[in-house]
Backbone as JSON, one array per atom type, in Angstrom:
{
  "sequence": "MDTQFLEKRAKKVFKESPLVHCVTNEITCESMANALLYVNSKPIMADDPREFQELFSQTDALLLNLGHLSPDREKQLMAASEYANQFNTPTVIDVVGVSVSSLRKKLAFELLKNKPQVVKGNTSEMKKFCGLSSHGRGVDGHVLDQGKESLQELAEALQELVKTYPDTSFLATGAVDVIVTGDKTYLLSNGVPELDKRTGTGDMVGAIIAALLGQGETVESSLVMAVSYFNICGELAKELGGSPIGMEDFNYHLMNELSLLHEQENWWQSIKGEKTND",
  "N": [[6.74, -18.07, 8.18], [7.86, -18.51, 5.0], [11.01, -19.11, 4.36], [12.5, -19.44, 2.19], [10.97, -18.36, 0.1], [10.89, -15.49, 1.01], [13.68, -14.81, 0.9], [14.35, -15.28, -1.7], [12.74, -13.39, -3.21], [13.52, -11.01, -1.9], [15.95, -10.56, -2.74], [15.6, -9.36, -5.14], [13.94, -7.14, -5.08], [13.52, -3.71, -5.51], [15.59, -3.24, -7.2], [15.2, -2.33, -9.76], [14.1, 0.55, -11.71], [11.15, 1.68, -11.78], [8.82, 3.71, -13.28], [6.29, 5.36, -11.51], [3.11, 6.32, -11.68], [1.11, 8.56, -9.92], [-1.78, 9.5, -8.66], [-3.04, 11.42, -6.53], [-3.49, 12.54, -3.21], [-3.04, 16.09, -2.04], [-1.85, 16.37, 0.44], [0.0, 14.63, 1.24], [1.52, 14.17, -0.79], [4.35, 15.08, -1.38], [5.78, 13.39, 0.42], [5.04, 10.81, -0.47], [6.29, 10.89, -3.16], [9.07, 11.14, -2.36], [9.44, 8.87, -0.88], [9.05, 7.05, -2.99], [11.58, 7.74, -4.52], [13.35, 7.02, -2.65], [13.43, 4.28, -2.69], [14.56, 3.61, -5.04], [12.82, 4.26, -7.33], [10.83, 6.22, -9.76], [8.93, 8.61, -9.46], [5.86, 10.15, -10.69], [3.56, 12.7, -10.5], [0.95, 13.06, -11.67], [-2.26, 14.61, -12.57], [-4.0, 15.37, -14.6], [-6.15, 14.49, -16.88], [-5.86, 14.95, -19.81], [-3.37, 14.53, -20.49], [-3.09, 11.65, -20.15], [-3.19, 9.68, -21.96], [-0.73, 9.86, -23.42], [0.92, 9.53, -21.19], [0.29, 6.85, -20.09], [1.67, 5.27, -21.85], [4.1, 5.27, -21.21], [4.4, 4.62, -18.16], [4.97, 2.63, -15.4], [3.55, 1.85, -13.41], [0.68, 2.53, -11.52], [-0.79, 4.44, -8.96], [-3.72, 5.04, -7.2], [-5.16, 7.42, -4.95], [-7.72, 7.93, -2.77], [-7.7, 10.21, -0.99], [-8.57, 13.49, 0.01], [-10.9, 14.19, -1.7], [-12.64, 15.13, -4.51], [-15.12, 16.63, -6.84], [-13.77, 17.01, -9.36], [-11.39, 15.43, -8.77], [-12.58, 12.91, -8.48], [-13.01, 12.51, -11.2], [-10.73, 12.32, -12.29], [-9.47, 10.12, -11.01], [-11.13, 8.02, -11.98], [-10.65, 8.13, -14.74], [-7.92, 7.8, -14.93], [-8.0, 5.08, -13.8], [-9.38, 3.8, -15.77], [-7.62, 4.08, -18.15], [-5.6, 2.74, -17.16], [-6.59, 0.1, -17.05], [-6.92, -0.34, -19.81], [-4.33, -0.07, -20.81], [-2.96, -2.23, -19.46], [-1.7, -1.62, -17.01], [-0.28, -2.09, -13.89], [-1.92, -1.73, -10.98], [-2.53, 0.0, -7.95], [-5.1, 0.67, -5.36], [-5.88, 3.02, -3.17], [-7.9, 3.11, -0.35], [-8.38, 5.66, 1.04], [-10.1, 7.12, 3.86], [-12.48, 5.81, 3.36], [-14.13, 5.05, 5.45], [-15.27, 7.55, 6.11], [-17.52, 8.4, 4.22], [-20.23, 7.34, 2.41], [-20.08, 7.93, -0.36], [-17.23, 7.72, -0.99], [-16.87, 5.02, -0.63], [-18.48, 3.97, -2.64], [-17.2, 5.07, -4.98], [-14.96, 3.56, -4.66], [-15.72, 0.99, -5.09], [-16.36, 1.31, -7.81], [-13.94, 1.89, -9.1], [-12.95, -0.57, -8.67], [-14.08, -2.33, -10.48], [-12.44, -2.0, -12.6], [-10.38, -3.81, -12.45], [-8.04, -3.64, -10.48], [-4.67, -4.49, -9.41], [-4.35, -4.24, -6.52], [-6.27, -3.57, -3.56], [-6.02, -1.42, -1.14], [-6.19, -0.33, 2.42], [-6.45, 1.17, 5.84], [-7.09, -1.0, 8.74], [-9.6, -0.34, 9.79], [-10.79, 1.11, 7.66], [-10.84, -0.85, 5.81], [-12.68, -2.72, 6.91], [-14.91, -1.36, 6.74], [-15.22, -1.14, 4.19], [-15.74, -3.7, 3.26], [-18.15, -4.18, 4.36], [-18.58, -4.61, 6.92], [-18.82, -3.94, 10.62], [-17.28, -0.99, 11.76], [-15.1, 1.03, 13.52], [-13.82, 3.23, 12.77], [-12.9, 6.58, 12.35], [-12.76, 9.53, 10.44], [-9.86, 9.52, 8.52], [-8.6, 7.77, 9.94], [-7.29, 4.59, 11.52], [-8.99, 2.46, 14.03], [-8.19, 1.31, 17.24], [-10.0, -0.81, 18.18], [-10.79, -1.99, 16.15], [-8.58, -3.76, 15.68], [-8.45, -6.03, 17.13], [-8.01, -9.65, 17.69], [-10.24, -11.24, 17.2], [-11.68, -9.43, 15.55], [-9.81, -9.03, 13.43], [-9.84, -11.52, 12.24], [-12.34, -11.75, 11.34], [-12.47, -9.98, 9.64], [-10.48, -10.93, 7.91], [-11.77, -13.19, 6.79], [-13.85, -12.03, 5.42], [-12.49, -10.5, 3.49], [-11.48, -12.83, 2.16], [-13.87, -13.63, 0.98], [-14.31, -11.62, -0.71], [-12.34, -11.81, -2.55], [-13.19, -13.91, -3.98], [-15.27, -12.85, -5.54], [-13.88, -10.75, -6.85], [-11.55, -11.9, -8.47], [-9.34, -11.04, -9.7], [-7.89, -9.11, -8.03], [-6.0, -8.32, -5.17], [-6.07, -7.82, -1.66], [-5.35, -5.63, 1.03], [-5.17, -4.82, 4.54], [-4.05, -2.59, 6.7], [-2.4, -2.22, 9.92], [-1.63, -2.76, 13.45], [-1.4, -5.49, 13.19], [-0.86, -6.47, 10.04], [-3.05, -7.39, 7.37], [-3.21, -9.46, 4.71], [-4.86, -10.59, 1.82], [-4.41, -12.53, -0.82], [-5.5, -14.16, -3.69], [-5.7, -17.57, -2.92], [-4.32, -17.24, -0.6], [-3.56, -16.15, 2.63], [-2.05, -13.69, 4.88], [-0.59, -12.66, 7.67], [1.08, -10.1, 9.08], [3.51, -8.86, 11.15], [5.41, -6.8, 11.88], [6.43, -3.42, 12.84], [5.79, -0.35, 14.46], [4.22, 1.72, 17.02], [4.48, 4.43, 16.53], [4.36, 5.03, 13.74], [1.68, 5.35, 13.34], [1.4, 7.86, 14.08], [2.28, 9.57, 12.07], [1.7, 11.57, 9.33], [0.55, 10.3, 6.39], [1.9, 7.63, 6.18], [0.56, 5.25, 5.6], [-0.03, 6.07, 2.9], [2.47, 6.05, 1.85], [3.21, 3.41, 1.91], [1.34, 2.35, 0.03], [2.45, 3.49, -2.33], [4.9, 2.3, -2.41], [4.31, -0.44, -2.69], [3.19, -0.24, -5.33], [5.49, 0.57, -6.7], [6.87, -1.85, -6.5], [5.33, -3.65, -7.9], [5.37, -2.37, -10.44], [8.16, -2.91, -11.12], [7.9, -5.43, -11.85], [7.53, -7.51, -9.87], [5.47, -10.1, -8.33], [2.03, -9.89, -7.44], [1.61, -10.94, -4.77], [4.3, -11.01, -3.56], [4.93, -8.3, -3.91], [3.24, -7.09, -2.03], [3.76, -8.36, 0.46], [6.47, -7.75, 0.76], [6.66, -4.96, 0.53], [5.0, -3.73, 2.6], [6.33, -5.05, 4.85], [8.96, -4.14, 4.42], [8.68, -1.22, 4.92], [7.52, -1.28, 7.66], [9.78, -2.35, 8.87], [11.53, -0.43, 8.59], [10.51, 1.58, 10.15], [10.7, 0.38, 12.73], [13.43, 0.53, 13.03], [13.94, 3.19, 13.03], [12.88, 3.98, 15.19], [14.42, 2.5, 17.12], [16.94, 3.85, 16.55], [16.5, 6.33, 17.28], [16.36, 6.57, 20.06], [14.96, 6.45, 23.46], [12.7, 8.44, 25.42], [11.38, 8.98, 22.14], [11.15, 11.75, 20.04], [8.59, 12.82, 17.68], [9.61, 14.29, 15.49], [12.2, 13.46, 15.38], [11.87, 10.83, 14.9], [10.59, 10.74, 12.54], [12.79, 11.59, 10.72], [14.68, 9.82, 11.15], [13.21, 7.66, 10.13], [12.71, 8.22, 7.15], [15.26, 8.2, 6.36], [16.09, 5.63, 6.83], [14.27, 4.37, 5.04], [15.71, 4.84, 2.5], [17.99, 3.37, 2.93], [17.75, 0.84, 3.91], [17.31, -1.18, 2.01], [19.82, -1.69, 0.92], [21.04, -3.34, 2.5], [21.76, -6.61, 2.45], [20.56, -8.77, 3.87], [18.12, -7.93, 4.94], [15.62, -8.81, 4.86], [15.31, -10.74, 6.77], [14.39, -9.89, 9.13], [11.54, -9.92, 8.78], [8.47, -10.47, 10.2], [5.77, -12.6, 10.88], [2.95, -14.58, 9.51], [1.87, -17.14, 7.16], [-1.32, -17.84, 6.68], [-2.73, -19.76, 5.54], [-3.07, -21.91, 2.42]],
  "CA": [[6.86, -17.59, 7.15], [8.47, -19.33, 3.93], [12.14, -18.23, 4.34], [13.06, -19.49, 0.7], [10.32, -17.16, -0.71], [11.53, -14.37, 1.36], [15.16, -14.77, 0.4], [14.4, -15.18, -3.22], [12.09, -12.18, -3.52], [14.04, -9.85, -1.43], [17.25, -10.18, -3.44], [15.22, -8.69, -6.48], [13.08, -5.85, -5.03], [14.13, -2.45, -5.41], [16.71, -3.19, -8.11], [14.81, -1.63, -10.9], [13.69, 1.94, -11.37], [10.03, 1.91, -12.37], [8.01, 5.02, -13.49], [5.09, 5.29, -10.94], [2.24, 7.5, -11.87], [0.4, 8.67, -8.81], [-3.24, 10.48, -8.69], [-2.99, 11.46, -5.16], [-3.96, 13.9, -2.37], [-1.9, 17.15, -1.91], [-1.38, 16.55, 1.81], [1.05, 13.56, 1.42], [2.22, 13.97, -2.14], [5.64, 15.05, -1.38], [6.25, 12.19, 1.22], [5.14, 9.65, -1.37], [7.33, 11.14, -4.12], [10.4, 11.01, -1.85], [9.53, 7.48, -0.59], [9.62, 6.23, -4.27], [12.62, 8.08, -4.93], [14.28, 6.49, -1.96], [13.57, 2.92, -3.1], [15.03, 3.37, -6.43], [11.71, 4.42, -8.19], [10.53, 7.32, -10.29], [7.45, 9.28, -9.29], [5.23, 11.35, -11.53], [2.43, 13.27, -9.72], [-0.05, 13.7, -12.64], [-3.76, 14.28, -12.5], [-4.73, 16.07, -15.89], [-6.47, 13.37, -17.9], [-5.65, 15.35, -21.06], [-2.18, 13.76, -20.92], [-3.06, 10.3, -19.68], [-2.93, 8.84, -23.08], [0.79, 9.84, -23.66], [1.62, 9.25, -20.18], [0.2, 5.63, -19.82], [2.65, 4.58, -22.75], [5.35, 5.27, -20.51], [4.5, 4.41, -16.89], [5.17, 0.99, -15.12], [2.64, 1.23, -12.25], [-0.28, 3.47, -11.08], [-1.35, 4.35, -7.51], [-4.93, 5.85, -6.99], [-5.3, 7.53, -3.68], [-8.8, 8.6, -2.41], [-7.81, 11.14, -0.08], [-9.02, 14.73, -0.52], [-11.69, 13.87, -2.88], [-13.64, 16.39, -5.15], [-15.71, 16.1, -8.25], [-12.48, 16.95, -10.32], [-10.49, 14.39, -8.51], [-13.19, 11.61, -8.87], [-13.01, 12.23, -12.59], [-9.33, 11.92, -12.53], [-9.4, 8.8, -10.58], [-11.82, 7.05, -12.9], [-10.15, 8.31, -16.16], [-6.72, 7.01, -14.67], [-8.25, 3.6, -13.77], [-9.87, 3.14, -17.22], [-6.34, 3.85, -19.06], [-4.72, 1.52, -16.53], [-7.17, -1.22, -17.67], [-6.69, -0.33, -21.24], [-2.69, -0.34, -20.98], [-2.62, -3.33, -18.61], [-0.82, -0.93, -16.17], [-0.24, -2.68, -12.53], [-2.61, -0.45, -10.31], [-2.87, 0.17, -6.41], [-6.04, 1.68, -5.2], [-5.77, 3.25, -1.53], [-9.33, 3.62, -0.19], [-8.35, 6.52, 2.25], [-11.36, 7.91, 4.28], [-13.68, 5.15, 2.94], [-14.96, 5.11, 6.63], [-15.99, 8.88, 6.28], [-18.74, 8.5, 3.62], [-20.66, 6.24, 1.46], [-19.55, 8.53, -1.58], [-15.93, 7.15, -1.12], [-17.0, 3.62, -0.9], [-19.21, 3.82, -3.86], [-16.21, 5.3, -5.87], [-13.81, 2.51, -4.51], [-16.15, -0.03, -6.03], [-16.38, 1.79, -9.18], [-12.64, 1.49, -9.44], [-12.59, -2.05, -8.66], [-14.41, -2.82, -11.81], [-11.33, -1.95, -13.76], [-9.46, -4.8, -12.07], [-6.67, -3.34, -9.89], [-4.07, -5.5, -8.66], [-4.31, -4.2, -5.15], [-6.89, -2.46, -2.93], [-5.48, -1.44, 0.32], [-6.63, 0.82, 3.51], [-6.08, 0.7, 7.18], [-8.09, -1.9, 9.13], [-11.13, 0.26, 10.0], [-11.22, 1.34, 6.26], [-11.27, -2.21, 4.96], [-13.72, -3.23, 7.37], [-16.18, -0.59, 6.21], [-15.2, -1.58, 2.7], [-16.3, -5.02, 3.36], [-19.46, -4.22, 4.81], [-18.41, -4.92, 8.34], [-18.97, -2.83, 11.59], [-16.13, -0.29, 11.8], [-15.03, 2.07, 14.54], [-12.95, 4.0, 12.08], [-13.21, 7.95, 12.29], [-11.93, 10.18, 9.48], [-8.96, 8.63, 7.77], [-7.66, 6.96, 10.99], [-7.82, 3.32, 12.02], [-9.18, 2.54, 15.35], [-7.76, 0.12, 17.99], [-11.11, -1.68, 18.66], [-10.97, -2.88, 15.0], [-7.61, -4.57, 15.49], [-8.31, -7.22, 17.92], [-7.79, -11.01, 17.13], [-11.48, -11.77, 16.48], [-11.96, -8.34, 14.5], [-9.0, -9.25, 12.26], [-10.28, -12.77, 11.65], [-13.7, -11.48, 10.72], [-11.87, -9.17, 8.36], [-9.8, -11.77, 6.86], [-12.89, -14.05, 6.02], [-14.53, -11.11, 4.49], [-11.6, -10.41, 2.39], [-11.31, -13.97, 1.36], [-14.93, -13.85, 0.18], [-14.33, -10.79, -1.71], [-11.44, -12.22, -3.53], [-13.94, -14.82, -4.83], [-15.88, -12.01, -6.44], [-12.9, -10.06, -7.58], [-10.42, -12.7, -8.4], [-8.09, -10.26, -10.17], [-7.48, -8.13, -6.93], [-5.84, -8.66, -3.68], [-6.54, -6.85, -0.6], [-4.44, -5.3, 2.31], [-5.65, -4.06, 5.56], [-2.83, -2.2, 7.43], [-2.6, -2.08, 11.43], [-0.72, -3.59, 14.28], [-1.23, -6.62, 12.44], [-1.3, -6.28, 8.73], [-3.57, -8.68, 6.94], [-3.07, -9.58, 3.03], [-5.4, -11.8, 1.13], [-4.28, -12.58, -2.27], [-5.71, -15.71, -4.35], [-5.94, -18.59, -1.77], [-3.29, -17.15, 0.62], [-3.81, -14.96, 3.73], [-0.93, -13.42, 5.32], [-0.73, -11.88, 9.05], [2.35, -9.65, 9.12], [3.37, -8.05, 12.5], [6.43, -5.77, 12.01], [5.99, -2.07, 12.87], [5.93, 0.38, 15.71], [3.05, 2.74, 17.19], [4.99, 5.8, 16.19], [4.2, 4.9, 12.48], [0.47, 5.73, 13.2], [1.38, 9.32, 14.51], [2.87, 10.47, 11.19], [0.7, 11.73, 8.27], [0.95, 9.56, 5.01], [2.53, 6.24, 6.08], [-0.18, 4.33, 4.66], [0.03, 6.4, 1.54], [3.89, 5.68, 1.23], [3.14, 1.86, 1.71], [0.75, 2.07, -1.09], [3.42, 3.9, -3.31], [5.96, 1.18, -2.39], [3.66, -1.71, -3.39], [3.0, 0.2, -6.77], [6.69, 0.44, -7.4], [7.3, -3.32, -6.88], [4.52, -4.09, -9.12], [6.06, -1.73, -11.5], [9.41, -3.64, -11.57], [7.62, -6.89, -12.28], [7.09, -8.41, -8.8], [4.28, -10.84, -8.21], [1.2, -9.23, -6.31], [2.0, -11.48, -3.53], [5.74, -10.5, -3.34], [4.86, -6.84, -3.73], [2.46, -6.89, -0.76], [4.51, -8.84, 1.74], [7.88, -7.19, 0.74], [6.44, -3.44, 0.75], [4.5, -3.71, 3.98], [7.39, -5.53, 5.8], [10.12, -3.22, 4.5], [8.24, 0.05, 5.51], [7.41, -1.36, 8.83], [11.04, -2.6, 9.64], [12.16, 0.98, 8.65], [9.86, 2.16, 11.33], [11.38, -0.35, 13.88], [14.93, 0.89, 13.15], [14.0, 4.54, 13.39], [12.52, 4.15, 16.73], [15.64, 2.11, 17.87], [17.97, 4.84, 16.38], [16.22, 7.57, 17.83], [16.45, 6.22, 21.3], [13.83, 6.52, 24.3], [11.66, 8.53, 24.54], [11.78, 9.67, 20.8], [10.22, 12.89, 19.57], [8.11, 12.34, 16.36], [10.49, 14.87, 14.39], [13.45, 12.52, 15.21], [11.44, 9.5, 14.39], [10.43, 11.06, 11.1], [14.03, 12.03, 10.31], [15.09, 8.38, 10.91], [12.28, 6.69, 9.06], [12.92, 8.55, 5.92], [16.67, 7.79, 6.19], [15.86, 4.2, 6.64], [13.64, 3.9, 3.58], [16.77, 4.98, 1.43], [19.23, 2.75, 3.24], [17.56, -0.47, 4.18], [17.31, -2.11, 1.05], [21.06, -1.84, 0.55], [21.44, -4.45, 3.44], [21.56, -7.9, 1.85], [19.55, -9.75, 4.57], [16.92, -7.05, 5.61], [14.34, -9.58, 4.84], [15.34, -11.73, 7.91], [13.64, -9.26, 10.13], [10.24, -9.95, 8.6], [7.71, -11.21, 11.16], [4.38, -12.87, 10.37], [2.64, -15.98, 9.06], [0.85, -17.26, 6.12], [-2.4, -18.77, 7.44], [-3.46, -20.82, 4.69], [-2.75, -22.04, 1.14]],
  "C": [[7.88, -18.66, 6.15], [9.78, -18.46, 3.69], [12.75, -18.29, 2.92], [12.22, -18.49, -0.14], [10.72, -15.98, -0.36], [12.8, -13.97, 0.73], [15.04, -14.42, -0.96], [13.75, -13.92, -3.67], [12.95, -10.92, -3.11], [15.3, -9.37, -2.15], [16.91, -9.43, -4.73], [14.57, -7.55, -6.27], [14.0, -4.81, -4.8], [15.27, -2.3, -6.29], [16.4, -2.53, -9.32], [14.45, -0.31, -10.66], [12.31, 2.28, -12.21], [9.3, 3.36, -12.35], [6.77, 4.87, -12.56], [4.11, 6.51, -11.11], [1.16, 7.51, -10.75], [-0.65, 9.87, -8.95], [-3.46, 10.49, -7.19], [-3.45, 12.64, -4.53], [-2.68, 14.84, -2.24], [-1.25, 17.05, -0.54], [-0.17, 15.68, 1.93], [2.03, 13.31, 0.2], [3.79, 14.07, -2.2], [6.23, 13.77, -0.73], [6.26, 11.08, 0.47], [6.21, 9.58, -2.33], [8.88, 10.77, -3.45], [10.5, 9.44, -1.46], [9.97, 6.59, -1.86], [10.99, 6.52, -4.56], [13.8, 7.23, -4.07], [14.33, 4.85, -2.06], [13.78, 2.62, -4.52], [13.93, 3.62, -7.42], [11.53, 5.73, -8.62], [9.07, 7.82, -10.17], [7.17, 10.23, -10.23], [3.84, 11.78, -10.82], [1.56, 13.85, -10.81], [-1.4, 13.49, -12.65], [-4.58, 15.02, -13.48], [-4.93, 14.96, -16.88], [-6.15, 13.74, -19.19], [-4.15, 14.84, -21.61], [-1.85, 12.43, -20.55], [-2.66, 9.45, -20.8], [-1.46, 8.69, -23.51], [1.38, 9.24, -22.38], [1.55, 7.77, -19.71], [0.95, 4.72, -20.81], [3.79, 4.46, -22.07], [5.35, 4.69, -19.04], [4.32, 3.04, -16.6], [4.18, 0.57, -14.15], [1.72, 2.54, -12.11], [-0.81, 3.24, -9.7], [-2.44, 5.51, -7.62], [-5.18, 6.06, -5.59], [-6.68, 8.36, -3.63], [-8.93, 9.71, -1.59], [-8.07, 12.39, -0.62], [-9.73, 14.71, -1.74], [-12.63, 15.1, -3.18], [-14.21, 15.92, -6.33], [-14.62, 15.95, -9.41], [-11.65, 15.74, -10.16], [-11.13, 13.03, -8.67], [-13.07, 11.33, -10.46], [-11.64, 11.73, -13.13], [-9.05, 10.54, -12.13], [-9.94, 7.79, -11.66], [-11.16, 7.15, -14.25], [-8.64, 7.47, -16.04], [-7.06, 5.43, -14.75], [-8.66, 3.08, -15.04], [-8.54, 3.18, -18.17], [-5.5, 2.82, -18.53], [-5.29, 0.17, -17.06], [-6.93, -1.29, -19.07], [-5.25, -0.82, -21.52], [-2.24, -1.5, -20.18], [-1.5, -2.8, -17.53], [-1.19, -1.53, -14.62], [-0.95, -1.46, -11.61], [-2.94, -0.86, -8.7], [-3.92, 1.34, -6.1], [-6.09, 1.78, -3.5], [-7.13, 3.92, -1.02], [-9.28, 4.51, 1.1], [-9.64, 7.22, 2.54], [-12.51, 7.18, 3.71], [-14.6, 4.98, 4.19], [-15.77, 6.37, 6.78], [-17.3, 8.88, 5.53], [-18.91, 7.44, 2.74], [-20.22, 6.65, -0.1], [-18.23, 7.84, -1.92], [-15.96, 5.65, -1.52], [-17.54, 3.29, -2.12], [-18.05, 4.04, -4.97], [-15.07, 3.98, -5.86], [-14.38, 1.41, -5.37], [-16.33, 0.06, -7.44], [-15.05, 1.27, -9.91], [-12.21, 0.17, -9.43], [-12.99, -2.84, -9.76], [-13.3, -2.79, -12.86], [-10.1, -2.99, -13.27], [-8.17, -4.45, -11.6], [-6.05, -4.42, -9.39], [-4.14, -5.5, -7.15], [-5.46, -3.19, -4.7], [-6.63, -2.4, -1.6], [-6.18, -0.22, 1.29], [-6.17, 0.21, 4.88], [-7.19, -0.28, 7.83], [-9.43, -1.68, 9.09], [-11.71, 0.57, 8.6], [-11.67, 0.11, 5.54], [-12.32, -2.81, 5.67], [-15.09, -2.66, 6.87], [-16.36, -0.83, 4.75], [-16.0, -2.85, 2.53], [-17.72, -5.13, 3.66], [-19.68, -4.45, 6.33], [-18.61, -3.55, 9.39], [-17.6, -2.28, 11.63], [-16.24, 0.74, 12.84], [-14.18, 3.16, 14.02], [-13.66, 5.64, 12.09], [-12.23, 8.72, 11.46], [-11.04, 9.2, 8.7], [-8.15, 7.67, 8.64], [-8.16, 5.58, 11.25], [-8.19, 3.46, 13.5], [-8.84, 1.08, 16.07], [-8.8, -1.08, 18.2], [-11.32, -2.48, 17.28], [-9.7, -3.78, 14.78], [-7.33, -5.8, 16.51], [-8.39, -8.57, 17.23], [-9.04, -11.2, 16.55], [-12.11, -10.72, 15.5], [-11.16, -8.78, 13.15], [-9.38, -10.58, 11.83], [-11.36, -12.82, 10.98], [-13.31, -10.77, 9.54], [-11.19, -10.12, 7.28], [-10.83, -12.66, 6.13], [-13.56, -13.27, 5.26], [-13.81, -10.94, 3.34], [-11.56, -11.59, 1.47], [-12.65, -14.07, 0.42], [-14.95, -12.71, -0.97], [-13.4, -10.92, -2.84], [-12.18, -13.22, -4.51], [-14.71, -13.94, -5.95], [-15.09, -11.16, -7.42], [-11.54, -10.76, -7.61], [-9.13, -12.15, -8.9], [-7.32, -9.36, -9.09], [-7.2, -8.85, -5.64], [-5.97, -7.58, -2.91], [-5.39, -6.78, 0.64], [-5.07, -4.45, 3.29], [-4.36, -3.82, 6.52], [-3.29, -1.84, 9.05], [-1.49, -2.49, 12.24], [-0.43, -4.62, 13.73], [-1.58, -6.23, 10.99], [-1.86, -7.59, 8.01], [-3.72, -8.31, 5.39], [-3.79, -10.74, 2.72], [-5.26, -11.56, -0.4], [-4.45, -13.98, -2.79], [-6.34, -16.5, -2.99], [-4.92, -18.31, -0.6], [-3.76, -15.89, 1.53], [-2.58, -14.98, 4.47], [-1.2, -12.45, 6.65], [0.83, -11.46, 9.13], [2.38, -8.8, 10.61], [4.73, -7.24, 12.83], [5.82, -4.3, 12.23], [6.1, -1.42, 14.41], [4.67, 1.45, 15.85], [3.1, 3.99, 16.53], [4.54, 5.98, 14.59], [2.66, 5.52, 12.22], [0.35, 7.24, 13.61], [1.93, 10.22, 13.32], [1.94, 10.49, 10.01], [1.43, 10.93, 6.98], [1.68, 8.21, 5.13], [1.93, 5.19, 5.32], [-0.08, 4.58, 3.15], [1.36, 5.93, 0.91], [3.94, 4.07, 1.07], [2.55, 1.6, 0.39], [1.66, 2.37, -2.4], [4.55, 2.73, -3.61], [5.54, -0.12, -3.12], [3.6, -1.25, -4.8], [4.35, 0.02, -7.57], [7.15, -0.86, -7.5], [6.63, -3.91, -7.88], [5.03, -3.58, -10.42], [7.24, -2.27, -12.09], [9.22, -4.92, -11.91], [7.41, -7.81, -11.18], [5.75, -9.0, -8.93], [3.29, -9.85, -7.24], [1.64, -9.62, -4.91], [3.22, -10.99, -2.85], [5.76, -8.9, -2.87], [4.25, -6.51, -2.42], [3.28, -7.28, 0.38], [5.8, -7.93, 1.9], [7.82, -5.67, 1.19], [6.01, -3.18, 1.92], [5.64, -4.12, 5.1], [8.55, -4.52, 5.85], [9.83, -1.91, 5.15], [8.24, -0.21, 6.98], [8.71, -1.73, 9.54], [11.84, -1.28, 9.73], [11.88, 1.6, 10.01], [10.42, 1.55, 12.63], [12.82, 0.39, 14.01], [14.98, 2.33, 13.39], [13.71, 4.65, 14.87], [13.91, 3.67, 17.55], [16.76, 3.17, 17.65], [17.85, 5.9, 16.97], [16.24, 7.56, 19.49], [14.98, 6.43, 22.33], [13.8, 7.36, 25.43], [12.05, 9.25, 23.2], [10.59, 10.58, 20.39], [9.82, 12.45, 18.16], [8.94, 13.14, 15.24], [11.68, 13.93, 14.21], [12.94, 11.27, 14.58], [11.26, 9.69, 12.81], [11.73, 11.07, 10.1], [14.72, 10.4, 10.07], [14.35, 7.32, 9.96], [12.57, 6.89, 7.6], [14.37, 8.1, 5.37], [16.79, 6.22, 5.9], [15.42, 3.57, 5.2], [14.74, 3.96, 2.49], [17.84, 4.09, 1.59], [19.09, 1.22, 3.37], [17.59, -1.48, 3.08], [18.65, -2.42, 0.41], [21.63, -2.88, 1.43], [20.88, -5.79, 2.79], [20.43, -8.76, 2.5], [18.57, -8.99, 5.34], [15.81, -7.85, 5.92], [14.25, -10.52, 6.19], [14.54, -11.13, 9.05], [12.06, -9.37, 9.97], [9.5, -10.72, 9.65], [6.33, -11.52, 10.66], [4.31, -14.44, 10.1], [1.83, -16.02, 7.99], [-0.09, -18.33, 6.76], [-3.05, -19.8, 6.78], [-3.03, -20.82, 3.19], [-4.03, -22.29, 0.26]]
}
């Protein structure tokens, strides 16, 4: 990794307080709102299109989450996406559950037409999104989609997708996180298995990415910093909780670290990974 790039960007992230508009699922709504507050951002969980015109004149970034889909939610997501395109609001789309049904995949590609800055999902979801064979079940990623050959296949598919949608970067989260943005591909390797056992970890990562975009960070920096920051918090939570660690203790330490780690000047030095091409 480029240490000069990391140091330069890390000194600026989480210093502003962007207003992040989230159209998201009810299951993880509170966790996402708290995660945003803990990284010095302001969440607003608004899903009524009647107030979008006024709201988009104030917000700094938008997060669209496909979890808990319904006919009404689909209309809300599409309306918010269209307003974001109109107002040039940085947008993150989280394709939660795209492995579940063709309906979600179709909706995700409709949203992609409005040129979001980021489309993200777990490894299994993003393989399905790219038209590759996926072992995903429900909203969870599958370990069989996270092998070296599988990740290479996914990275190549995302690189091709960027050519079709050059305004959008893509993130696949897992034991190794794959980022494809423009002509750059990152493979990041921070994190612990316990993060997969807590509901909403991927949703919180999406929110943090939106927060960084909302404070004016580049897409590349927002992706690398948000993913790494959250995963390093997971590593510290496990370390603080001892071994073995119960999930309630892990959750407690994880949320504490989200609010504390950015106050440490050199937290970025724990980032692990590589940039595989330019």
